[in-house]
Amino acid sequence: MAAAAPGALGALRTVGVRLVAACCARLGPAAWARGTAPRRGYSSEVKTEDELRVRHLEEENRGIVVLGINRAYGKNALSKNLLKMLSKAVDALKSDKKVRTIIIRSEVPGIFCAGADLKERAKMHSSEVGPFVSKIRSVINDIANLPVPTIAAIDGLALGGGLELALACDIRVAASSAKMGLVETKLAIIPGGGGTQRLPRAIGMSLAKELIFSARVLDGQEAKAVGLISHVLEQNQEGDAAYRKALDLAREFLPQVDLVTGLAIEEACYAQTISTKDRLEGLLAFKEKRPPRYKGE
């Protein structure tokens, strides 16, 4: 397809910016072990089943699961196959009672995730694009809804859908050399994986609009300054400074009670509500289809 004329591209980008403004305007109230695994050679011969590596850590790290994205030849972009693998992994993890914390990282030096696989998308029929973007959104939402803490370890480029993937995590840590941004308006589109909603909730409405409208890319220090990430680290020789910090944080989250104990605590707490007047008022209000009038009794 011929490239768009400069004026036409500018008009398309303007439309994209306006769409972002509309989406943001609708935003409601905010509601491997310690060392690095040996690097493997990367080439276009990497099998699709190797594009995502799910690693359940052991010994003192038991309970930590690492999702390692491994599409070097595609800059870890979100392809149909990678989305399928992420979806399968998340489905398995959300019902695994042994999982305490999940880290999402890259196994490709210098890249976290470059967003959607635009080369693959360019080959799609227009009727396929909507469902593909919906699948990205669905998988990212599933990650956001995981019942355990999630940490994004950003040791490299995280653009577009890559940043949206990180935004779905509870905590984000990054190397100072990392680059992050929602750059979709440069492509005459808008963030489609939750970016217009999660970025304002993370850093505030005004600044989120500014970053999306401008398609500006931040480094780790800048991202920390605006509250986009929790920790920024100087990159180390191995290129995994953010992952090492994420692993330290995940270890802090491990001393949780086991499920049996947790359920017993829940049962005991629930029992305290049974004899309250507010519980009976709540049931009565539901029956009478009116707002409840609680008194703290």
PDB file of N, CA and C in Angstrom, residues 52 54 67 81-95 135 139 142:
ATOM      1  N   LEU A  52       7.569 -17.935  24.713  1.00  0.00           N
ATOM      2  CA  LEU A  52       7.260 -17.596  26.098  1.00  0.00           C
ATOM      3  C   LEU A  52       7.728 -18.740  26.968  1.00  0.00           C
ATOM      4  N   VAL A  54       7.781 -20.248  30.729  1.00  0.00           N
ATOM      5  CA  VAL A  54       7.167 -20.180  32.050  1.00  0.00           C
ATOM      6  C   VAL A  54       8.056 -20.953  33.009  1.00  0.00           C
ATOM      7  N   LEU A  67       7.452 -15.279  33.813  1.00  0.00           N
ATOM      8  CA  LEU A  67       7.042 -15.369  32.414  1.00  0.00           C
ATOM      9  C   LEU A  67       8.086 -14.616  31.596  1.00  0.00           C
ATOM     10  N   ASN A  81       0.664 -15.851  18.032  1.00  0.00           N
ATOM     11  CA  ASN A  81       1.174 -17.001  18.764  1.00  0.00           C
ATOM     12  C   ASN A  81       1.569 -16.631  20.191  1.00  0.00           C
ATOM     13  N   LEU A  82       2.251 -15.485  20.355  1.00  0.00           N
ATOM     14  CA  LEU A  82       2.661 -15.070  21.694  1.00  0.00           C
ATOM     15  C   LEU A  82       1.439 -14.784  22.567  1.00  0.00           C
ATOM     16  N   LEU A  83       0.426 -14.168  21.995  1.00  0.00           N
ATOM     17  CA  LEU A  83      -0.797 -13.916  22.750  1.00  0.00           C
ATOM     18  C   LEU A  83      -1.455 -15.220  23.178  1.00  0.00           C
ATOM     19  N   LYS A  84      -1.453 -16.182  22.283  1.00  0.00           N
ATOM     20  CA  LYS A  84      -2.027 -17.496  22.598  1.00  0.00           C
ATOM     21  C   LYS A  84      -1.283 -18.136  23.756  1.00  0.00           C
ATOM     22  N   MET A  85       0.050 -18.042  23.736  1.00  0.00           N
ATOM     23  CA  MET A  85       0.853 -18.636  24.792  1.00  0.00           C
ATOM     24  C   MET A  85       0.672 -17.891  26.112  1.00  0.00           C
ATOM     25  N   LEU A  86       0.596 -16.561  26.062  1.00  0.00           N
ATOM     26  CA  LEU A  86       0.366 -15.778  27.270  1.00  0.00           C
ATOM     27  C   LEU A  86      -0.986 -16.115  27.888  1.00  0.00           C
ATOM     28  N   SER A  87      -1.991 -16.210  27.031  1.00  0.00           N
ATOM     29  CA  SER A  87      -3.331 -16.545  27.507  1.00  0.00           C
ATOM     30  C   SER A  87      -3.360 -17.907  28.177  1.00  0.00           C
ATOM     31  N   LYS A  88      -2.724 -18.886  27.573  1.00  0.00           N
ATOM     32  CA  LYS A  88      -2.667 -20.236  28.133  1.00  0.00           C
ATOM     33  C   LYS A  88      -1.944 -20.247  29.474  1.00  0.00           C
ATOM     34  N   ALA A  89      -0.825 -19.503  29.543  1.00  0.00           N
ATOM     35  CA  ALA A  89      -0.044 -19.455  30.783  1.00  0.00           C
ATOM     36  C   ALA A  89      -0.830 -18.783  31.905  1.00  0.00           C
ATOM     37  N   VAL A  90      -1.495 -17.682  31.592  1.00  0.00           N
ATOM     38  CA  VAL A  90      -2.259 -16.955  32.605  1.00  0.00           C
ATOM     39  C   VAL A  90      -3.428 -17.791  33.103  1.00  0.00           C
ATOM     40  N   ASP A  91      -4.109 -18.496  32.198  1.00  0.00           N
ATOM     41  CA  ASP A  91      -5.214 -19.366  32.607  1.00  0.00           C
ATOM     42  C   ASP A  91      -4.757 -20.425  33.600  1.00  0.00           C
ATOM     43  N   ALA A  92      -3.557 -20.977  33.356  1.00  0.00           N
ATOM     44  CA  ALA A  92      -3.031 -22.007  34.248  1.00  0.00           C
ATOM     45  C   ALA A  92      -2.619 -21.415  35.583  1.00  0.00           C
ATOM     46  N   LEU A  93      -2.024 -20.227  35.562  1.00  0.00           N
ATOM     47  CA  LEU A  93      -1.501 -19.625  36.789  1.00  0.00           C
ATOM     48  C   LEU A  93      -2.601 -19.135  37.727  1.00  0.00           C
ATOM     49  N   LYS A  94      -3.695 -18.656  37.175  1.00  0.00           N
ATOM     50  CA  LYS A  94      -4.712 -18.068  38.050  1.00  0.00           C
ATOM     51  C   LYS A  94      -5.408 -19.091  38.936  1.00  0.00           C
ATOM     52  N   SER A  95      -5.302 -20.362  38.576  1.00  0.00           N
ATOM     53  CA  SER A  95      -5.913 -21.404  39.402  1.00  0.00           C
ATOM     54  C   SER A  95      -4.876 -22.261  40.120  1.00  0.00           C
ATOM     55  N   LYS A 135      -8.148  -9.278  21.341  1.00  0.00           N
ATOM     56  CA  LYS A 135      -7.415 -10.353  22.003  1.00  0.00           C
ATOM     57  C   LYS A 135      -6.283  -9.788  22.849  1.00  0.00           C
ATOM     58  N   VAL A 139      -6.140 -10.421  26.908  1.00  0.00           N
ATOM     59  CA  VAL A 139      -5.011 -11.044  27.592  1.00  0.00           C
ATOM     60  C   VAL A 139      -4.429 -10.097  28.649  1.00  0.00           C
ATOM     61  N   ASP A 142      -6.666 -10.067  31.583  1.00  0.00           N
ATOM     62  CA  ASP A 142      -6.509 -11.286  32.376  1.00  0.00           C
ATOM     63  C   ASP A 142      -5.293 -11.187  33.288  1.00  0.00           C
TER      64      ASP A 142
END
